[in-house]
CSV table of C-alpha atoms in Angstrom, one decimal:
chain,number,residue,atom,x,y,z
W,62,UNK,CA,-19.1,-31.7,61.2
W,63,UNK,CA,-18.9,-28.0,60.1
W,64,UNK,CA,-15.7,-28.4,59.6
W,65,UNK,CA,-16.0,-31.4,57.4
W,66,UNK,CA,-19.0,-30.2,55.0
W,67,UNK,CA,-16.5,-27.1,54.7
W,68,UNK,CA,-13.3,-29.3,53.4
W,69,UNK,CA,-15.4,-31.0,51.0
W,70,UNK,CA,-16.6,-27.8,49.6
W,71,UNK,CA,-13.4,-26.3,48.7
W,72,UNK,CA,-12.4,-29.7,47.2
W,73,UNK,CA,-15.7,-29.7,45.3
W,74,UNK,CA,-15.2,-26.0,44.0
W,75,UNK,CA,-11.3,-26.6,42.8
W,76,UNK,CA,-12.2,-29.8,41.2
W,77,UNK,CA,-15.0,-27.8,39.1
W,78,UNK,CA,-12.3,-24.5,38.3
W,79,UNK,CA,-9.3,-27.3,37.4
W,80,UNK,CA,-12.0,-28.8,34.8
W,81,UNK,CA,-12.8,-25.4,33.2
W,82,UNK,CA,-9.4,-24.5,32.5
W,83,UNK,CA,-7.8,-26.3,29.5
W,84,UNK,CA,-4.6,-26.2,27.2
W,85,UNK,CA,-5.5,-25.4,23.7
W,86,UNK,CA,-2.8,-25.8,21.1
W,87,UNK,CA,-3.0,-24.5,17.5
W,88,UNK,CA,-1.6,-23.0,14.3
W,89,UNK,CA,-1.6,-19.5,12.7
W,90,UNK,CA,-1.3,-19.3,8.9
W,91,UNK,CA,-1.7,-16.9,6.5
W,92,UNK,CA,-3.9,-16.8,3.5
W,93,UNK,CA,-1.6,-19.0,1.5
W,94,UNK,CA,-1.1,-22.0,4.4
W,95,UNK,CA,2.4,-20.2,5.0
W,96,UNK,CA,3.2,-20.7,9.3
W,97,UNK,CA,3.4,-16.8,10.7
W,98,UNK,CA,5.8,-16.3,13.6
W,99,UNK,CA,5.4,-13.9,16.0
W,100,UNK,CA,1.5,-13.8,16.1
W,101,UNK,CA,-0.5,-12.6,19.3
W,102,UNK,CA,-2.7,-15.0,20.6
W,103,UNK,CA,-4.5,-12.9,23.8
W,104,UNK,CA,-7.9,-14.2,25.6
W,105,UNK,CA,-10.6,-11.1,25.3
W,106,UNK,CA,-10.8,-9.1,28.8
W,107,UNK,CA,-7.7,-10.6,30.4
W,108,UNK,CA,-4.0,-10.0,30.2
W,109,UNK,CA,-3.3,-13.7,29.5
W,110,UNK,CA,-1.1,-13.8,26.0
W,111,UNK,CA,1.2,-15.8,24.0
W,112,UNK,CA,3.0,-15.4,20.9
W,113,UNK,CA,3.5,-18.3,18.0
W,114,UNK,CA,7.0,-19.9,17.3
W,115,UNK,CA,8.6,-19.7,14.1
W,116,UNK,CA,6.4,-22.6,12.7
W,117,UNK,CA,3.3,-20.4,13.8
W,118,UNK,CA,2.3,-23.0,16.8
W,119,UNK,CA,1.0,-21.9,20.0
W,120,UNK,CA,-0.2,-23.3,23.5
W,121,UNK,CA,-2.2,-20.9,25.7
W,122,UNK,CA,-4.4,-22.2,29.0
W,123,UNK,CA,-7.8,-20.8,28.8
W,124,UNK,CA,-10.9,-21.4,30.2
W,125,UNK,CA,-13.8,-22.9,28.2
W,126,UNK,CA,-16.2,-20.4,26.7
W,127,UNK,CA,-13.6,-17.4,26.6
W,128,UNK,CA,-12.7,-16.1,23.3
W,129,UNK,CA,-9.0,-16.1,21.7
W,130,UNK,CA,-7.9,-13.2,20.0
W,131,UNK,CA,-5.5,-14.2,16.9
W,132,UNK,CA,-3.8,-10.7,15.5
W,133,UNK,CA,-0.6,-10.0,13.2
W,134,UNK,CA,0.2,-6.6,11.8
W,135,UNK,CA,-1.0,-6.1,8.2
W,136,UNK,CA,-3.4,-9.1,8.7
W,137,UNK,CA,-6.9,-9.2,9.5
W,138,UNK,CA,-7.7,-10.1,13.7
W,139,UNK,CA,-9.8,-13.2,14.2
W,140,UNK,CA,-11.8,-14.2,17.3
W,141,UNK,CA,-12.2,-17.9,18.5
W,142,UNK,CA,-14.5,-18.8,21.0
W,143,UNK,CA,-12.9,-21.9,23.0
W,144,UNK,CA,-15.1,-25.1,22.5
W,145,UNK,CA,-14.2,-28.7,23.4
W,146,UNK,CA,-11.6,-29.1,20.7
W,147,UNK,CA,-8.3,-28.7,22.2
W,148,UNK,CA,-6.2,-28.2,18.7
W,149,UNK,CA,-7.6,-25.1,16.4
W,150,UNK,CA,-6.0,-24.0,13.1
W,151,UNK,CA,-6.3,-20.2,11.9
W,152,UNK,CA,-5.9,-18.6,8.5
W,153,UNK,CA,-5.4,-14.9,9.0
W,154,UNK,CA,-6.8,-12.7,5.3
W,155,UNK,CA,-5.0,-9.7,4.4
W,156,UNK,CA,-6.7,-6.3,5.4
W,157,UNK,CA,-9.2,-5.1,3.3
W,158,UNK,CA,-8.3,-1.2,4.8
W,159,UNK,CA,-4.7,-1.1,5.4
W,160,UNK,CA,-3.0,1.7,6.0
W,161,UNK,CA,0.9,0.4,5.1
W,162,UNK,CA,-0.9,-0.5,1.4
W,163,UNK,CA,-1.8,2.9,0.8
W,164,UNK,CA,-0.5,4.3,-2.7
W,165,UNK,CA,0.1,7.1,-3.5
W,166,UNK,CA,0.7,9.2,-7.0
W,167,UNK,CA,4.6,10.0,-8.0
W,168,UNK,CA,6.2,11.5,-10.7
W,169,UNK,CA,5.0,10.9,-14.1
W,170,UNK,CA,1.7,10.0,-12.5
W,171,UNK,CA,2.6,6.3,-11.5
W,172,UNK,CA,1.0,5.1,-8.4
W,173,UNK,CA,3.3,3.6,-5.7
W,174,UNK,CA,2.6,2.0,-2.2
W,175,UNK,CA,3.3,4.4,0.2
W,176,UNK,CA,5.8,2.4,2.0
W,177,UNK,CA,7.9,1.7,-1.1
W,178,UNK,CA,8.4,5.6,-1.8
W,179,UNK,CA,11.6,6.8,-0.3
W,180,UNK,CA,11.4,10.1,-1.3
W,181,UNK,CA,9.7,12.5,0.7
W,182,UNK,CA,6.3,12.6,-1.3
W,183,UNK,CA,2.7,14.0,0.8
W,184,UNK,CA,-0.7,13.6,-0.2
W,185,UNK,CA,-3.8,15.8,0.6
W,186,UNK,CA,-7.3,14.4,-0.2
W,187,UNK,CA,-10.0,16.2,-2.2
W,188,UNK,CA,-11.9,17.3,0.9
W,189,UNK,CA,-9.1,19.1,2.0
W,190,UNK,CA,-8.9,21.4,-1.2
W,191,UNK,CA,-12.6,22.3,-0.8
W,192,UNK,CA,-12.7,22.5,3.0
W,193,UNK,CA,-12.5,26.5,3.0
W,194,UNK,CA,-12.7,27.7,-0.4
W,195,UNK,CA,-10.7,30.4,-2.2
W,196,UNK,CA,-10.5,31.6,-5.3
W,197,UNK,CA,-7.0,30.6,-5.8
W,198,UNK,CA,-6.5,26.8,-5.4
W,199,UNK,CA,-3.3,27.1,-3.4
W,200,UNK,CA,-4.5,29.2,-1.0
W,201,UNK,CA,-6.6,26.6,0.5
W,202,UNK,CA,-4.0,24.4,1.2
W,203,UNK,CA,-2.1,27.0,3.4
W,204,UNK,CA,-0.3,25.1,6.6
W,205,UNK,CA,-2.2,21.8,5.6
W,206,UNK,CA,1.2,20.6,4.1
W,207,UNK,CA,4.5,20.6,6.1
W,208,UNK,CA,7.3,22.3,4.2
W,209,UNK,CA,5.6,24.3,1.9
W,210,UNK,CA,4.8,28.0,2.5
W,211,UNK,CA,1.9,29.7,0.7
W,212,UNK,CA,1.9,33.6,0.9
W,213,UNK,CA,-1.4,35.1,-0.8
W,214,UNK,CA,-1.2,38.1,-2.9
W,215,UNK,CA,-2.8,41.3,-1.4
W,216,UNK,CA,-4.2,42.2,-5.0
W,217,UNK,CA,-7.3,40.4,-4.3
W,218,UNK,CA,-9.3,37.9,-5.7
W,219,UNK,CA,-7.7,36.0,-8.8
W,220,UNK,CA,-4.2,37.5,-7.6
W,221,UNK,CA,-1.2,35.0,-7.7
W,222,UNK,CA,0.1,33.0,-4.8
W,223,UNK,CA,3.8,32.5,-4.0
W,224,UNK,CA,4.3,28.7,-3.0
W,225,UNK,CA,7.9,27.9,-1.8
W,226,UNK,CA,8.7,24.3,-1.3
W,227,UNK,CA,11.1,24.0,1.4
W,228,UNK,CA,13.3,26.7,1.4
W,229,UNK,CA,14.4,29.1,-1.5
W,230,UNK,CA,16.5,27.6,-3.8
W,231,UNK,CA,16.7,30.3,-6.6
W,232,UNK,CA,17.7,33.7,-6.4
W,233,UNK,CA,15.1,34.6,-9.3
W,234,UNK,CA,11.9,32.2,-9.3
W,235,UNK,CA,11.6,29.5,-6.2
W,236,UNK,CA,7.5,28.5,-7.8
W,237,UNK,CA,7.0,25.0,-7.9
W,238,UNK,CA,6.1,22.4,-11.2
W,239,UNK,CA,2.3,22.4,-11.3
W,240,UNK,CA,1.3,19.0,-13.5
W,241,UNK,CA,-2.3,17.6,-14.1
W,242,UNK,CA,-3.1,14.5,-14.9
W,243,UNK,CA,0.7,13.8,-15.9
W,244,UNK,CA,0.5,17.2,-18.3
W,245,UNK,CA,3.1,20.2,-16.9
W,246,UNK,CA,1.4,23.4,-16.6
W,247,UNK,CA,4.0,26.1,-18.0
W,248,UNK,CA,2.8,28.6,-15.9
W,249,UNK,CA,4.2,32.7,-16.7
W,250,UNK,CA,6.2,34.7,-14.5
W,251,UNK,CA,3.9,34.9,-10.9
W,252,UNK,CA,6.1,37.4,-9.5
W,253,UNK,CA,4.0,39.4,-7.5
W,254,UNK,CA,3.7,43.7,-7.9
W,255,UNK,CA,6.6,45.3,-5.7
W,256,UNK,CA,5.2,48.8,-6.4
W,257,UNK,CA,3.1,50.8,-3.8
W,258,UNK,CA,0.6,51.2,-7.2
W,259,UNK,CA,0.6,49.1,-10.1
W,260,UNK,CA,1.7,50.9,-13.1
W,261,UNK,CA,-1.4,52.3,-15.2
W,262,UNK,CA,0.5,50.4,-18.3
W,263,UNK,CA,-0.1,47.1,-17.1
W,264,UNK,CA,3.7,46.8,-16.0
W,265,UNK,CA,2.9,46.4,-12.5
W,266,UNK,CA,-0.3,44.5,-12.0
W,267,UNK,CA,-1.1,41.0,-10.8
W,268,UNK,CA,-2.9,39.3,-13.4
W,269,UNK,CA,-2.6,35.7,-11.7
W,270,UNK,CA,-0.8,32.5,-12.5
W,271,UNK,CA,-2.0,29.5,-13.8
W,272,UNK,CA,-2.8,27.5,-10.4
W,273,UNK,CA,-5.6,30.6,-10.3
W,274,UNK,CA,-7.7,29.2,-13.1
W,275,UNK,CA,-8.3,25.7,-11.8
W,276,UNK,CA,-11.4,24.8,-10.0
W,277,UNK,CA,-10.5,22.7,-6.8
W,278,UNK,CA,-13.8,20.6,-7.1
W,279,UNK,CA,-12.5,18.8,-10.1
W,280,UNK,CA,-9.8,17.2,-8.5
W,281,UNK,CA,-9.9,14.0,-6.3
W,282,UNK,CA,-6.4,15.0,-4.5
W,283,UNK,CA,-2.7,17.1,-4.4
W,284,UNK,CA,0.1,15.2,-4.2
W,285,UNK,CA,3.7,17.4,-3.3
W,286,UNK,CA,7.0,16.1,-4.6
W,287,UNK,CA,9.7,17.6,-2.2
W,288,UNK,CA,13.4,17.6,-3.0
W,289,UNK,CA,15.7,16.6,-5.9
W,290,UNK,CA,14.9,12.9,-5.6
W,291,UNK,CA,11.6,13.1,-5.8
W,292,UNK,CA,11.0,15.3,-8.8
W,293,UNK,CA,14.1,14.4,-10.7
W,294,UNK,CA,12.2,13.2,-13.8
W,295,UNK,CA,10.9,16.4,-14.6
W,296,UNK,CA,14.6,17.6,-14.5
W,297,UNK,CA,15.6,21.6,-14.1
W,298,UNK,CA,11.8,22.1,-14.1
W,299,UNK,CA,11.0,20.6,-10.9
W,300,UNK,CA,13.8,22.1,-9.4
W,301,UNK,CA,11.9,23.7,-7.1
W,302,UNK,CA,9.2,21.0,-6.2
W,303,UNK,CA,6.2,19.5,-7.7
W,304,UNK,CA,2.7,19.7,-7.3
W,305,UNK,CA,0.5,17.1,-9.1
W,306,UNK,CA,-3.0,17.5,-9.5
W,307,UNK,CA,-5.4,14.4,-10.3
W,308,UNK,CA,-8.8,14.7,-12.2
W,309,UNK,CA,-12.0,13.0,-10.9
W,310,UNK,CA,-13.2,10.4,-12.8
W,311,UNK,CA,-16.5,8.8,-12.6
W,312,UNK,CA,-17.5,5.6,-11.2
W,313,UNK,CA,-18.8,2.7,-13.5
W,314,UNK,CA,-22.4,2.7,-13.9
W,315,UNK,CA,-22.9,5.7,-11.5
W,316,UNK,CA,-24.1,9.1,-12.2
W,317,UNK,CA,-23.4,12.0,-9.7
W,318,UNK,CA,-24.2,15.8,-9.4
W,319,UNK,CA,-22.7,18.2,-7.0
W,320,UNK,CA,-23.3,21.9,-6.1
W,321,UNK,CA,-21.6,23.9,-4.0
W,322,UNK,CA,-21.7,27.6,-3.2
W,323,UNK,CA,-19.4,29.6,-0.5
W,324,UNK,CA,-19.9,33.0,0.2
W,325,UNK,CA,-16.9,35.3,1.9
W,326,UNK,CA,-17.2,38.6,3.8
W,327,UNK,CA,-13.9,40.8,4.0
W,328,UNK,CA,-13.6,43.9,5.8
W,329,UNK,CA,-10.8,46.3,6.6
W,330,UNK,CA,-9.6,45.2,10.0
W,331,UNK,CA,-8.2,48.9,10.9
W,332,UNK,CA,-7.9,52.0,8.6
W,333,UNK,CA,-4.9,54.5,8.3
W,334,UNK,CA,-4.7,58.1,9.8
W,335,UNK,CA,-4.3,61.2,8.3
W,336,UNK,CA,-3.3,64.4,9.9
W,337,UNK,CA,-5.9,67.3,8.6
W,338,UNK,CA,-5.4,70.0,10.9
W,339,UNK,CA,-2.6,71.5,9.0
W,340,UNK,CA,-3.0,72.8,5.5
W,341,UNK,CA,-0.2,73.2,2.9
W,342,UNK,CA,1.6,76.4,3.0
W,343,UNK,CA,0.9,78.2,-0.5
W,344,UNK,CA,3.1,81.8,0.1
W,345,UNK,CA,5.7,82.0,-2.1
W,346,UNK,CA,9.2,81.3,-0.6
W,347,UNK,CA,7.6,79.7,2.8
W,348,UNK,CA,10.2,78.6,5.2
W,349,UNK,CA,7.9,75.5,6.3
W,350,UNK,CA,6.2,73.1,4.7
W,351,UNK,CA,3.1,73.2,6.2
W,352,UNK,CA,1.1,76.7,7.1
W,353,UNK,CA,-0.3,78.1,10.2
W,354,UNK,CA,-3.6,77.0,11.7
W,355,UNK,CA,-6.9,78.4,10.8
W,356,UNK,CA,-6.2,80.6,14.0
W,357,UNK,CA,-2.8,81.7,12.9
W,358,UNK,CA,-0.7,79.5,15.7
W,359,UNK,CA,1.3,76.4,15.2
W,360,UNK,CA,0.4,73.2,17.5
W,361,UNK,CA,1.2,69.7,17.4
W,362,UNK,CA,-1.1,68.3,14.6
W,363,UNK,CA,-3.9,65.7,15.1
W,364,UNK,CA,-5.2,62.8,13.3
W,365,UNK,CA,-8.7,62.5,12.2
W,366,UNK,CA,-9.9,59.2,9.6
W,367,UNK,CA,-11.3,60.5,6.5
W,368,UNK,CA,-11.5,57.6,4.2
W,369,UNK,CA,-14.0,55.7,6.5
W,370,UNK,CA,-16.4,56.1,3.8
W,371,UNK,CA,-13.7,54.9,0.7
W,372,UNK,CA,-13.7,51.1,2.2
W,373,UNK,CA,-16.8,48.8,1.4
W,374,UNK,CA,-17.5,45.1,2.5
W,375,UNK,CA,-15.8,43.1,0.1
W,376,UNK,CA,-18.2,39.7,-1.1
W,377,UNK,CA,-16.5,36.8,-3.4
W,378,UNK,CA,-19.3,34.1,-4.2
W,379,UNK,CA,-18.1,30.7,-5.6
W,380,UNK,CA,-20.6,28.4,-7.0
W,381,UNK,CA,-19.7,25.3,-8.9
W,382,UNK,CA,-21.6,22.3,-10.4
W,383,UNK,CA,-20.4,19.1,-11.7
W,384,UNK,CA,-21.8,16.3,-13.0
W,385,UNK,CA,-19.9,12.9,-13.7
W,386,UNK,CA,-21.2,9.8,-15.4
W,387,UNK,CA,-19.3,6.5,-16.1
W,388,UNK,CA,-19.7,3.1,-18.0
W,389,UNK,CA,-17.5,0.0,-18.6
W,390,UNK,CA,-15.4,1.4,-21.6
W,391,UNK,CA,-15.7,5.5,-20.9
W,392,UNK,CA,-16.6,8.2,-18.3
W,393,UNK,CA,-18.0,11.7,-18.7
W,394,UNK,CA,-17.0,14.8,-16.6
W,395,UNK,CA,-18.9,18.3,-17.1
W,396,UNK,CA,-18.1,20.9,-14.5
W,397,UNK,CA,-18.9,25.0,-14.4
W,398,UNK,CA,-17.7,27.4,-11.7
W,399,UNK,CA,-18.1,30.8,-11.2
W,400,UNK,CA,-16.3,33.4,-8.6
W,401,UNK,CA,-17.8,37.1,-8.3
W,402,UNK,CA,-15.6,39.1,-5.9
């Protein structure tokens, strides 16, 4: 008797399980009603899945109450709960935030889809320009763009910065061309001082370059055009590459006030050592450069730091205030920046 009851229970359970599994057929189309081949149709939480054929059709066995996940590259993913219907139609819309549709600024300020640009173009967002502020805008992007070598001047705040894109291409000047909102900046010579002490007449001092006059808070991003194909529209001026800067623009019917302040402190990591044990010989016709020790003997000289009080802790304070407001027909931008070093 127990065996008969057990057999009936197994048969009943099998019938209930088979009743829950059904074959769902459907069609996947895009926003224009065209079929989407090779779209993925998966059962959520399971490894079961199929792909659509060339006409966008699919067929998949699934239990009632399960969720079907329909996805395709570049389109929004949809989820459908399996009910009593055995046939469904799915329409996938274009994704609102899609990396494939990312727009970059190219030569002459022309905006193009990133996937349509064949030349080497790299973009840097505005938050990267102000993450670690410096008196020179280009010093803040050091190490953030591949193929761009940024060398900071040792002359202090306001000094020029050497920027080389993808190696040296000239024996005289390898500086890239800077373009702001489509207007090229004719930078003067940005060669850094090559002598130990600058000439008192000003012939060998570092007066900075044109990029050091810009406030990074004013710009929405930076685009670097590498190679001749990327910067060909700028002719010989862009032979060493082009750096494009795009100014921030106010949003319609919105006003924004932004205040930022950055403090930087610098201290000498190590100090030079000078010997003070030997004194210069003042005797006429002396055969040695340095004289005897005060006690009249010649011993090996020692070094002692005598310049510690000469160095002080350097402080740089960068403060900026920016206000933007816009309407349907115009926008206003007002900014002020102060650098004290």
